[in-house]
PDB file of C-alpha atoms in Angstrom:
ATOM      1  CA  MET A   1     -14.687 -12.917  11.126  1.00  0.00           C
ATOM      2  CA  GLN A   2     -11.214 -12.398   9.697  1.00  0.00           C
ATOM      3  CA  PRO A   3      -8.334 -14.439  11.091  1.00  0.00           C
ATOM      4  CA  VAL A   4      -5.869 -12.544  13.230  1.00  0.00           C
ATOM      5  CA  PHE A   5      -2.451 -13.258  14.603  1.00  0.00           C
ATOM      6  CA  SER A   6      -0.678 -11.703  17.530  1.00  0.00           C
ATOM      7  CA  LEU A   7       2.299  -9.444  17.115  1.00  0.00           C
ATOM      8  CA  GLY A   8       3.614  -8.419  20.480  1.00  0.00           C
ATOM      9  CA  SER A   9       0.618  -7.122  22.392  1.00  0.00           C
ATOM     10  CA  GLY A  10      -1.412  -6.233  19.275  1.00  0.00           C
ATOM     11  CA  LYS A  11      -3.380  -8.200  16.740  1.00  0.00           C
ATOM     12  CA  LEU A  12      -3.216  -7.859  12.998  1.00  0.00           C
ATOM     13  CA  SER A  13      -5.969  -8.818  10.584  1.00  0.00           C
ATOM     14  CA  LEU A  14      -4.982 -10.987   7.673  1.00  0.00           C
ATOM     15  CA  GLY A  15      -7.674  -9.376   5.523  1.00  0.00           C
ATOM     16  CA  PHE A  16      -5.268  -7.135   3.644  1.00  0.00           C
ATOM     17  CA  ALA A  17      -2.852  -9.964   2.879  1.00  0.00           C
ATOM     18  CA  GLY A  18      -5.764 -11.910   1.426  1.00  0.00           C
ATOM     19  CA  THR A  19      -6.801  -8.925  -0.636  1.00  0.00           C
ATOM     20  CA  CYS A  20      -3.253  -8.511  -1.955  1.00  0.00           C
ATOM     21  CA  LEU A  21      -3.076 -12.162  -2.875  1.00  0.00           C
ATOM     22  CA  ALA A  22      -6.364 -11.889  -4.760  1.00  0.00           C
ATOM     23  CA  ILE A  23      -5.079  -8.864  -6.686  1.00  0.00           C
ATOM     24  CA  PHE A  24      -1.810 -10.571  -7.552  1.00  0.00           C
ATOM     25  CA  MET A  25      -3.466 -13.872  -8.460  1.00  0.00           C
ATOM     26  CA  ALA A  26      -5.917 -12.096 -10.732  1.00  0.00           C
ATOM     27  CA  ALA A  27      -3.083 -10.168 -12.321  1.00  0.00           C
ATOM     28  CA  SER A  28      -1.088 -13.352 -12.868  1.00  0.00           C
ATOM     29  CA  ALA A  29      -3.625 -14.932 -15.207  1.00  0.00           C
ATOM     30  CA  PRO A  30      -1.918 -15.706 -18.533  1.00  0.00           C
ATOM     31  CA  ALA A  31      -3.558 -12.876 -20.498  1.00  0.00           C
ATOM     32  CA  ALA A  32      -3.418 -10.296 -17.716  1.00  0.00           C
ATOM     33  CA  ALA A  33      -0.634  -7.754 -17.496  1.00  0.00           C
ATOM     34  CA  PHE A  34       0.607  -6.161 -14.296  1.00  0.00           C
ATOM     35  CA  GLU A  35      -1.947  -3.672 -12.994  1.00  0.00           C
ATOM     36  CA  CYS A  36      -1.931  -1.404  -9.985  1.00  0.00           C
ATOM     37  CA  PRO A  37      -4.689  -1.479  -7.379  1.00  0.00           C
ATOM     38  CA  VAL A  38      -7.071   1.448  -7.298  1.00  0.00           C
ATOM     39  CA  ALA A  39      -7.799   3.638  -4.296  1.00  0.00           C
ATOM     40  CA  HIS A  40     -10.709   2.592  -2.091  1.00  0.00           C
ATOM     41  CA  GLY A  41     -13.925   4.567  -2.240  1.00  0.00           C
ATOM     42  CA  ARG A  42     -14.105   7.449   0.179  1.00  0.00           C
ATOM     43  CA  THR A  43     -17.581   6.794   1.529  1.00  0.00           C
ATOM     44  CA  SER A  44     -16.971   5.535   5.053  1.00  0.00           C
ATOM     45  CA  SER A  45     -15.957   7.565   8.079  1.00  0.00           C
ATOM     46  CA  SER A  46     -12.698   5.597   8.278  1.00  0.00           C
ATOM     47  CA  ALA A  47     -11.725   6.205   4.642  1.00  0.00           C
ATOM     48  CA  ILE A  48      -8.607   8.116   3.751  1.00  0.00           C
ATOM     49  CA  LYS A  49      -9.996  11.009   1.758  1.00  0.00           C
ATOM     50  CA  GLU A  50      -6.941  12.018  -0.253  1.00  0.00           C
ATOM     51  CA  THR A  51      -7.436  13.156  -3.845  1.00  0.00           C
ATOM     52  CA  GLN A  52      -5.873  11.646  -6.963  1.00  0.00           C
ATOM     53  CA  THR A  53      -3.591  14.700  -7.071  1.00  0.00           C
ATOM     54  CA  GLN A  54      -2.422  13.996  -3.504  1.00  0.00           C
ATOM     55  CA  ILE A  55      -1.848  10.322  -4.345  1.00  0.00           C
ATOM     56  CA  ALA A  56       0.198  11.331  -7.424  1.00  0.00           C
ATOM     57  CA  GLN A  57       2.247  13.720  -5.269  1.00  0.00           C
ATOM     58  CA  LEU A  58       2.960  10.926  -2.789  1.00  0.00           C
ATOM     59  CA  THR A  59       4.010   8.677  -5.683  1.00  0.00           C
ATOM     60  CA  ARG A  60       6.599  11.282  -6.713  1.00  0.00           C
ATOM     61  CA  GLU A  61       7.833  11.577  -3.119  1.00  0.00           C
ATOM     62  CA  LEU A  62       8.107   7.805  -2.717  1.00  0.00           C
ATOM     63  CA  GLU A  63      10.237   7.528  -5.870  1.00  0.00           C
ATOM     64  CA  GLY A  64      13.230   9.008  -4.053  1.00  0.00           C
ATOM     65  CA  ASP A  65      12.494   7.445  -0.667  1.00  0.00           C
ATOM     66  CA  GLU A  66      15.582   5.244  -0.345  1.00  0.00           C
ATOM     67  CA  THR A  67      15.559   5.317   3.470  1.00  0.00           C
ATOM     68  CA  GLY A  68      11.845   4.786   4.085  1.00  0.00           C
ATOM     69  CA  ASN A  69      11.576   8.115   5.896  1.00  0.00           C
ATOM     70  CA  THR A  70       8.910   9.455   3.528  1.00  0.00           C
ATOM     71  CA  ALA A  71       6.846   6.297   3.926  1.00  0.00           C
ATOM     72  CA  MET A  72       7.076   6.418   7.721  1.00  0.00           C
ATOM     73  CA  ALA A  73       6.268  10.137   7.857  1.00  0.00           C
ATOM     74  CA  THR A  74       3.285   9.595   5.563  1.00  0.00           C
ATOM     75  CA  ILE A  75       1.977   6.723   7.682  1.00  0.00           C
ATOM     76  CA  LEU A  76       2.245   8.843  10.837  1.00  0.00           C
ATOM     77  CA  GLU A  77       0.517  11.751   9.090  1.00  0.00           C
ATOM     78  CA  LEU A  78      -2.309   9.482   7.890  1.00  0.00           C
ATOM     79  CA  LYS A  79      -2.784   8.041  11.383  1.00  0.00           C
ATOM     80  CA  SER A  80      -3.007  11.564  12.778  1.00  0.00           C
ATOM     81  CA  LYS A  81      -5.217  12.983  10.044  1.00  0.00           C
ATOM     82  CA  TYR A  82      -7.517   9.931   9.824  1.00  0.00           C
ATOM     83  CA  PRO A  83      -7.595   8.358  13.301  1.00  0.00           C
ATOM     84  CA  LYS A  84     -10.490   6.072  12.303  1.00  0.00           C
ATOM     85  CA  ALA A  85      -8.592   4.677   9.327  1.00  0.00           C
ATOM     86  CA  GLY A  86      -7.652   1.093   9.929  1.00  0.00           C
ATOM     87  CA  PHE A  87      -4.397  -0.681   9.267  1.00  0.00           C
ATOM     88  CA  ASN A  88      -5.690  -2.104   5.961  1.00  0.00           C
ATOM     89  CA  GLU A  89      -6.779   1.327   4.767  1.00  0.00           C
ATOM     90  CA  ILE A  90      -3.339   2.825   5.401  1.00  0.00           C
ATOM     91  CA  VAL A  91      -1.463  -0.050   3.772  1.00  0.00           C
ATOM     92  CA  ASN A  92      -3.764   0.012   0.731  1.00  0.00           C
ATOM     93  CA  TYR A  93      -3.261   3.753   0.340  1.00  0.00           C
ATOM     94  CA  MET A  94       0.526   3.458   0.500  1.00  0.00           C
ATOM     95  CA  VAL A  95       0.644   0.504  -1.922  1.00  0.00           C
ATOM     96  CA  THR A  96      -1.678   2.349  -4.314  1.00  0.00           C
ATOM     97  CA  ALA A  97       0.665   5.346  -4.290  1.00  0.00           C
ATOM     98  CA  TYR A  98       3.818   3.218  -4.705  1.00  0.00           C
ATOM     99  CA  CYS A  99       2.566   0.887  -7.435  1.00  0.00           C
ATOM    100  CA  PRO A 100       2.993   3.310 -10.387  1.00  0.00           C
ATOM    101  CA  ILE A 101       6.713   3.461  -9.608  1.00  0.00           C
ATOM    102  CA  VAL A 102       6.950  -0.305 -10.053  1.00  0.00           C
ATOM    103  CA  ALA A 103       4.586  -0.381 -13.037  1.00  0.00           C
ATOM    104  CA  GLN A 104       6.715   2.139 -14.950  1.00  0.00           C
ATOM    105  CA  ASN A 105       9.947   0.204 -14.430  1.00  0.00           C
ATOM    106  CA  ALA A 106      10.519  -1.224 -17.923  1.00  0.00           C
ATOM    107  CA  SER A 107      13.456  -3.340 -16.728  1.00  0.00           C
ATOM    108  CA  LEU A 108      11.132  -5.570 -14.669  1.00  0.00           C
ATOM    109  CA  GLY A 109       8.866  -8.315 -15.956  1.00  0.00           C
ATOM    110  CA  ASP A 110       5.328  -8.694 -14.632  1.00  0.00           C
ATOM    111  CA  ASP A 111       6.323 -11.356 -12.087  1.00  0.00           C
ATOM    112  CA  GLU A 112       9.184  -9.189 -10.825  1.00  0.00           C
ATOM    113  CA  LYS A 113       6.812  -6.237 -10.504  1.00  0.00           C
ATOM    114  CA  LYS A 114       4.364  -8.349  -8.499  1.00  0.00           C
ATOM    115  CA  ASP A 115       7.197  -9.543  -6.250  1.00  0.00           C
ATOM    116  CA  ARG A 116       8.485  -5.999  -5.736  1.00  0.00           C
ATOM    117  CA  LEU A 117       5.006  -4.705  -4.890  1.00  0.00           C
ATOM    118  CA  MET A 118       4.431  -7.584  -2.466  1.00  0.00           C
ATOM    119  CA  ARG A 119       7.753  -6.853  -0.711  1.00  0.00           C
ATOM    120  CA  TYR A 120       6.838  -3.174  -0.457  1.00  0.00           C
ATOM    121  CA  SER A 121       3.443  -4.099   0.946  1.00  0.00           C
ATOM    122  CA  GLN A 122       5.113  -6.217   3.617  1.00  0.00           C
ATOM    123  CA  GLN A 123       7.516  -3.386   4.494  1.00  0.00           C
ATOM    124  CA  ILE A 124       4.610  -0.933   4.803  1.00  0.00           C
ATOM    125  CA  GLU A 125       2.653  -3.398   6.936  1.00  0.00           C
ATOM    126  CA  ALA A 126       5.621  -3.579   9.317  1.00  0.00           C
ATOM    127  CA  LEU A 127       5.851   0.216   9.490  1.00  0.00           C
ATOM    128  CA  ALA A 128       2.099   0.721   9.858  1.00  0.00           C
ATOM    129  CA  ILE A 129       1.759  -1.478  12.938  1.00  0.00           C
ATOM    130  CA  GLN A 130       4.313   0.527  14.912  1.00  0.00           C
TER     131      GLN A 130
END
């Protein structure tokens, strides 16, 4: 059973945060460079079944998303289109789409990229629970 904490009247699983930490810890090994997570398999009924082309399109849209409106609209669309998709599934999808933006930023070191991706993940988590 995964630990949960209360947020208002809802509960939030800490499973995704643990997964993120595992990804970032693995990527922080001395010889490892910054790497983006990959999309989950699309085998379960709760999976978000977007194609690589759709993920790449979202990446381009998120590049200019200074206000967060694109992220919020995408989260709402995913919740509507995939009502069985869980919180973790939505956050993973959004982080997977955003990560190439961070990875391609040559002005950031690997630790800065990890920090930026973690901050984005936290922002998306906050949006996704609304």
